[in-house]
Every structure is written in structure tokens, then in C-alpha cells.
Coordinates of C-alpha atoms in Angstrom, one line a residue:
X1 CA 24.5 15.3 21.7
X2 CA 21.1 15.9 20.7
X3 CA 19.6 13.6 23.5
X4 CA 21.6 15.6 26.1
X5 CA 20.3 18.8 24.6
X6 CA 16.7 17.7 24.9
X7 CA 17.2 16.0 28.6
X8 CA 19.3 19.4 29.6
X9 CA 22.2 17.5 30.5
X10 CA 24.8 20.3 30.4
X11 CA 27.9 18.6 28.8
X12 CA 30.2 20.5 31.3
X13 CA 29.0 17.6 33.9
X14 CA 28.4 14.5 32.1
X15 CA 30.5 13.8 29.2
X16 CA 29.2 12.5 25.6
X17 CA 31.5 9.1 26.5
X18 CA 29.6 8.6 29.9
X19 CA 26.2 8.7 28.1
X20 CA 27.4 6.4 25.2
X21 CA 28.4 3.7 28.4
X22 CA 25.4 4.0 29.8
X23 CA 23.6 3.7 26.2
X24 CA 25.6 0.8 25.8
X25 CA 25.4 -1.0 29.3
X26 CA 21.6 -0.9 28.1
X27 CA 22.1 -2.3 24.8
X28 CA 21.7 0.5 22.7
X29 CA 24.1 0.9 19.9
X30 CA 24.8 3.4 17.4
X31 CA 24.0 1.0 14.6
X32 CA 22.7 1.3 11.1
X33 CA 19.0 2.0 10.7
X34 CA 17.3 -1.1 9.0
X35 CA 15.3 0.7 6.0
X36 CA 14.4 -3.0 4.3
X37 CA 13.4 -6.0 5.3
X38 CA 15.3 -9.2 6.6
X39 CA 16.1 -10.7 3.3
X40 CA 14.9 -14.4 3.3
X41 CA 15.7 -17.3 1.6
X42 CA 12.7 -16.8 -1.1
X43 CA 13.6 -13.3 -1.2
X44 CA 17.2 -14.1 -2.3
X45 CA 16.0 -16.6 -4.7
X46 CA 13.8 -14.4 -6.3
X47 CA 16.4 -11.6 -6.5
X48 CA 19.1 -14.5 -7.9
X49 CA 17.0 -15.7 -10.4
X50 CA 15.7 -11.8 -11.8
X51 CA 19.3 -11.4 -11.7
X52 CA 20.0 -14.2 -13.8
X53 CA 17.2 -13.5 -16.2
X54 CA 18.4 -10.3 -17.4
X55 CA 21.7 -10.8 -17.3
X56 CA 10.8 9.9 -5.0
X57 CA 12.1 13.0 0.2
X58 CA 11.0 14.4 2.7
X59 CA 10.3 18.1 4.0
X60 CA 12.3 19.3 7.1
X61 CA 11.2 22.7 7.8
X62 CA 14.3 23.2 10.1
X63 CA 16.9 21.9 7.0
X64 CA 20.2 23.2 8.5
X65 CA 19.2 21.2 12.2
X66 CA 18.3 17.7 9.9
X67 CA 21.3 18.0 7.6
X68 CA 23.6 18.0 10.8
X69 CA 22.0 15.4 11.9
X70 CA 23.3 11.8 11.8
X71 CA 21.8 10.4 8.6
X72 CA 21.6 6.6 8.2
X73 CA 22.4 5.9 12.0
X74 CA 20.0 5.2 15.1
X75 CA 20.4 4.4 18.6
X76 CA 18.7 0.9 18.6
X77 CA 19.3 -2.4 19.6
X78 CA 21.4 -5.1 17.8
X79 CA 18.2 -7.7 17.4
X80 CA 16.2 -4.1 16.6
X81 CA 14.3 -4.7 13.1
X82 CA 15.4 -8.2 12.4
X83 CA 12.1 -9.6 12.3
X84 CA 11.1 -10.3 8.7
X85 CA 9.2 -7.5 7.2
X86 CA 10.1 -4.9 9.9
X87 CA 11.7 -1.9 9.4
X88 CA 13.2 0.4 12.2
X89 CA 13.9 3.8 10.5
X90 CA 9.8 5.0 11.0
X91 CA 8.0 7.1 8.8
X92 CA 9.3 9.5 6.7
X93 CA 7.7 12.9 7.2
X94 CA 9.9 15.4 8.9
X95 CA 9.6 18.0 11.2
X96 CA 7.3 20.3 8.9
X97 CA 5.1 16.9 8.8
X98 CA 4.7 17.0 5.0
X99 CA 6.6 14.6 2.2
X100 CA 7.7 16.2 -1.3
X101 CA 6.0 13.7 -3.6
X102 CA 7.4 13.6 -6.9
X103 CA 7.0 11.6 -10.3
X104 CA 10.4 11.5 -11.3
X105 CA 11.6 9.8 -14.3
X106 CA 15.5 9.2 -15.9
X107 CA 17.2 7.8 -18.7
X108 CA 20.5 6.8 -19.9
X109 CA 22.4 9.3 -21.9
X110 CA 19.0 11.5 -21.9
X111 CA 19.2 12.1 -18.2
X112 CA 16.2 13.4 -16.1
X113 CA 13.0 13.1 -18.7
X114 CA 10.8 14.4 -16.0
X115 CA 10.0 15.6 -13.1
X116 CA 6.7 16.6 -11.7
X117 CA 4.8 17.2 -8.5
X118 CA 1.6 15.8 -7.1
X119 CA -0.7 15.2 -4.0
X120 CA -2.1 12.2 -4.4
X121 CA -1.1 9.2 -5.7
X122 CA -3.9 6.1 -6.7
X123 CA -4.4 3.9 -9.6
X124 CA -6.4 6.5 -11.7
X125 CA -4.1 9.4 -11.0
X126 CA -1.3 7.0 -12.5
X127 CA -3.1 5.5 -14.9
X128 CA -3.5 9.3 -16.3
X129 CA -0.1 10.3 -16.3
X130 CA 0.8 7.5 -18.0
X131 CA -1.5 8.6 -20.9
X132 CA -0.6 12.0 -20.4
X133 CA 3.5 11.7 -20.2
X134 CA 4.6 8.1 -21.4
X135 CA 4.9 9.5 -25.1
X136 CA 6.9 12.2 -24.7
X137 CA 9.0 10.2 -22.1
X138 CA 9.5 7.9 -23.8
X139 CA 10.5 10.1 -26.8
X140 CA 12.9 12.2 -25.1
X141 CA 14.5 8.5 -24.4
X142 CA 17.1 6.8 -26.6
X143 CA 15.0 5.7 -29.9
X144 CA 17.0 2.6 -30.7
X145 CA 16.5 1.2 -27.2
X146 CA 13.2 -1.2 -26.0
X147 CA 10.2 1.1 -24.5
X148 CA 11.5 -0.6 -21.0
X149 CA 9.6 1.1 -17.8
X150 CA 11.1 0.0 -14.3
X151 CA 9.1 1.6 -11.1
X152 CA 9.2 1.0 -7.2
X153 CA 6.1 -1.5 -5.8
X154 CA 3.8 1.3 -4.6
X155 CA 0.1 -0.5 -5.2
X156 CA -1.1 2.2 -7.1
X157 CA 1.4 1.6 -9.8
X158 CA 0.8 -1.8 -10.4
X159 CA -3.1 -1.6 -10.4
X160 CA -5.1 -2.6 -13.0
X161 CA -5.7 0.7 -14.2
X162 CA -2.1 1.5 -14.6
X163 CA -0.9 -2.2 -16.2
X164 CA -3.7 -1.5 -18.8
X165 CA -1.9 2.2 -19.2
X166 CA 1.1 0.5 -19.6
X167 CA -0.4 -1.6 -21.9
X168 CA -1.8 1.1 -24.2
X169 CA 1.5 3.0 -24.1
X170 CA 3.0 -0.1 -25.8
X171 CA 5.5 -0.3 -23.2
X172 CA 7.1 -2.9 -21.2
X173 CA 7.4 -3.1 -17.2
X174 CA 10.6 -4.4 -15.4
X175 CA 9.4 -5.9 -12.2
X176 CA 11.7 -6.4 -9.7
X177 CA 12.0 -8.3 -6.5
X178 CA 10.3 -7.3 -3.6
X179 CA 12.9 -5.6 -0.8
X180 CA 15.2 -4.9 -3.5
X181 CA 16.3 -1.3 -3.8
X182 CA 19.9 -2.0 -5.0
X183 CA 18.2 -3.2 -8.1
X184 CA 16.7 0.0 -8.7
X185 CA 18.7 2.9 -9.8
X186 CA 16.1 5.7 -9.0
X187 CA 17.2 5.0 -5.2
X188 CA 20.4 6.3 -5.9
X189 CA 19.5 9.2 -7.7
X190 CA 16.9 10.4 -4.8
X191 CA 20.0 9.4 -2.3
X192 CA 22.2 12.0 -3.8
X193 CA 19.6 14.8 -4.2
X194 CA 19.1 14.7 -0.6
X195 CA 22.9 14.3 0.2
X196 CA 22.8 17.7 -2.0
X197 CA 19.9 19.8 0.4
X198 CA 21.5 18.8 2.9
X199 CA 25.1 20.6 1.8
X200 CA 22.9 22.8 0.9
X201 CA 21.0 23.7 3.9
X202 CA 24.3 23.5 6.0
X203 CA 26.3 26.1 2.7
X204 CA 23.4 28.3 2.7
X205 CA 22.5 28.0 6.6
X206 CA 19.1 27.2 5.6
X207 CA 17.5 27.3 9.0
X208 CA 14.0 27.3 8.3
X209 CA 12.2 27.1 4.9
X210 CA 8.4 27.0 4.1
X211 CA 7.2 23.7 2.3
X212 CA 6.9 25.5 -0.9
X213 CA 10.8 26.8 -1.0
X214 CA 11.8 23.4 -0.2
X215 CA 9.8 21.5 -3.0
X216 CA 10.9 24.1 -5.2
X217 CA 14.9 23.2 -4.1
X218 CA 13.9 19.9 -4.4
X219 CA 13.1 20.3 -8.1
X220 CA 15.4 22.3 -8.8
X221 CA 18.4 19.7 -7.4
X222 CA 16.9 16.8 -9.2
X223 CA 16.7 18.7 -12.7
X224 CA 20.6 20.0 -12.5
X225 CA 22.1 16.8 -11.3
X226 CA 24.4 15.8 -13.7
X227 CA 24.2 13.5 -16.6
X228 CA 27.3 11.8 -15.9
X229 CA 25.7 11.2 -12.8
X230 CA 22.9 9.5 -14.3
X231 CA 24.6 7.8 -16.7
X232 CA 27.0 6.4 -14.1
X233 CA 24.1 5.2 -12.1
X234 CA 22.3 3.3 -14.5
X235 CA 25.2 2.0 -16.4
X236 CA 26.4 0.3 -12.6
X237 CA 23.0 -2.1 -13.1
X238 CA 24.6 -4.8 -15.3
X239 CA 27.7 -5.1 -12.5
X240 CA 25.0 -5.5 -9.7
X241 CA 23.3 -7.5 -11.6
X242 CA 26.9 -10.6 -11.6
X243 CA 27.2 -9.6 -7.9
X244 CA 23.8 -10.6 -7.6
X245 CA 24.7 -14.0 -9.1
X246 CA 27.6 -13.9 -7.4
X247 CA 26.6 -13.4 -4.2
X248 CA 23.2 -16.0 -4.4
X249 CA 20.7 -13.3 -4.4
X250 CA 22.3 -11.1 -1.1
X251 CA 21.9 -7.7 -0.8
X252 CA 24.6 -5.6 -2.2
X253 CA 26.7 -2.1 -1.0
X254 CA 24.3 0.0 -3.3

């Protein structure tokens, strides 16, 4: 509908089913976008054996428009992003052009621990808030569990700077495998704050918002989500963890 809108195909003359033939005839499906990676064999190995081991959104100034919008489903081709390392969903800044960055931090039966904005993210901005936030994190956490720290593979947060943070903070980092988001509940959590602005948005016919008013609904979403919620999320890693096992390091429906 929207490519028909923005060719000025009135819909009176060509019907959404002729333009999905012709799509098709092409070779353009409407197919899931591929956000990771092919998986390879090392991959799965990796993710198999951390398995067995063990045993942050962007800014849409037009927010009613992008929650209407078909989320995790693109017009591509089926052999579209299957080459190892690719990925076909493109960057993530939205109409407005700018990205919401957040530090964002949860944990079980405490919930969300923090949550704060920045600009810039680099070794020495990291390496700060771990000096500045880690203690009272990390004492808002459960007392009676390990000081365990799991965080995504940005560079920046696995510099040198930052591991000898880490280090001083007397905490421990859980590294997972690369192309491995199921293993890492935090992607959850951000997938349901934006499932939430974008019922929002459509509830509150957002139409247009400035960046400010939209980092500030972000925040606000992130703090109230509930700590069932959370709980539920994290509590699900042990399970993905067997299927891991189970399934010989293959990604799983998380």
C-alpha cells in the first residue's frame, strides 16, 4: 500500500493483489527481514558449547505513520541477506534521523536498575559509568546472587578501558556468542518497549513528536514496564539455554 501511495498508483485501478503478482513474478517476497547473520557451523558450535557451560530504539518523528507500518517484514528476495555476515534490515535511524541511545540496565526480581541517556558512546565514556553506576547497580540487585554483568558486543564495551572497569568493580562479564541475541534478555525487553510506542503512537495518534518527547516516552515506557515482565524474561534463559543444546547451537524463536 505504501509503495502505491508513493508511485501514485490510485488503488481504484490497480489492485494491491496485481502489485503483489507482479512483486512476485520478479522475485520479491514479503519475507522476514534478516536482522543477524547466517549462523555458521563455528557460530553454532560456539553458541552449543556457551550453552553447555552454563547450564538499547530508534526515533520516528512521524510515530503514528511507523507504528502502522509493517514491522519485522520487507519486500526482498529469498537469497536476500544470506551471505554470512550480511544483514538486510539497514540502519536504524528513522525518519527524524536520530537514535534514542540509552544505558539500560535490569535485574531479576529488582527489575529495571537503570536507565540513563547519552550521546556518545566509547571506551572512556563506559569505562566512567562503570565507576560511576556499577555500585549502586549492582546494590539495588539481589545481594545473595554473583556480581554477574552480561552486555551486547558494542567495541566500546569490551575495550580495555572498560574490562579493567569491570575489573575494579569486582564484577564478573558473561560473554556470549557472537550473532546471538536470543541469548540475551535485554533484546526482549527493548522488543516490547517499542511494541509499547508503537500502541502508543497509534492510542494517542501520535503523529508527529520532537526527538525530546520521544526520548522522554521512551524512558518513561522502559521504567513502568512491569516486573513480572522482567522477571519472566530473564527467568526464560535457563530453558533457552536446553534448547540450545537441544537444538546443536541453532537459533531459537526468541
Amino acid at each position: 500500500m505504501r509503495l502505491m501511495e508513493n508511485t501514485c498508483i490510485c488503488r481504484k485501478d490497480v489492485s494491491e493483489s496485481t502489485i503483489s503478482r507482479f512483486l512476485n513474478k520478479d522475485g520479491y517476497y514479503y519475507l522476514q527481514a534478516r536482522q543477524k547473520g547466517l549462523l555458521m557451523k563455528a557460530d553454532m558450535k560456539k553458541r552449543r558449547t556457551f550453552a553447555q557451560r552454563i547450564t538499547g530504539i530508534a526515533y520516528k518523528r512521524t510515530s503514528l505513520d511507523q507504528a502502522l507500518a509493517p514491522k519485522g517484514r520487507v519486500g526482498r528476495k529469498r537469497s536476500e541477506g544470506l551471505t554470512p555476515g550480511c544483514t538486510a534490515k539497514g540502519q536504524k535511524t528513522g525518519t527524524g534521523g536520530r537514535v534514542v541511545t540509552l544505558m539500560v540496565a535490569i535485574s531479576y526480581d529488582k527489575g529495571m536498575v537503570i536507565c540513563k541517556a547519552y550521546d556518545k558512546l566509547d571506551g572512556r565514556y563506559f569505562a566512567n559509568f562503570i565507576d560511576e553506576n556499577f555500585e549502586s547497580m549492582f546494590g539495588n540487585a539481589d545481594k545473595s546472587l554473583k556480581q554477574l554483568w552480561l552486555q551486547d558486543g558494542h567495541p566500546s564495551q569490551n575495550s580495555a578501558m572498560a574490562r579493567a572497569a569491570m575489573d575494579h568493580a569486582n564484577c564478573e562479564l558473561l560473554k556470549i556468542p557472537p550473532r546471538s541475541p536470543d541469548l540475551n534478555p535485554i533484546e526482549n525487553i527493548f522488543k516490547l518497549v517499542s511494541d509499547a510506542l508503537h500502541k502508543q503512537a497509534i492510542r494517542l495518534q501520535i503523529t508527529k513528536e520532537t526527538y525530546v518527547e520521544f526520548k522522554n516516552r521512551v524512558i518513561s515506557t522502559i521504567q513502568y514496564l512491569p516486573l513480572e515482565v522482567i522477571n519472566n524474561t530473564i527467568g526464560s534463559m535457563p530453558h533457552r539455554v536446553k534448547e540450545i543444546i537441544k537444538r546443536k547451537g541453532q537459533r531459537l524463536r526468541y
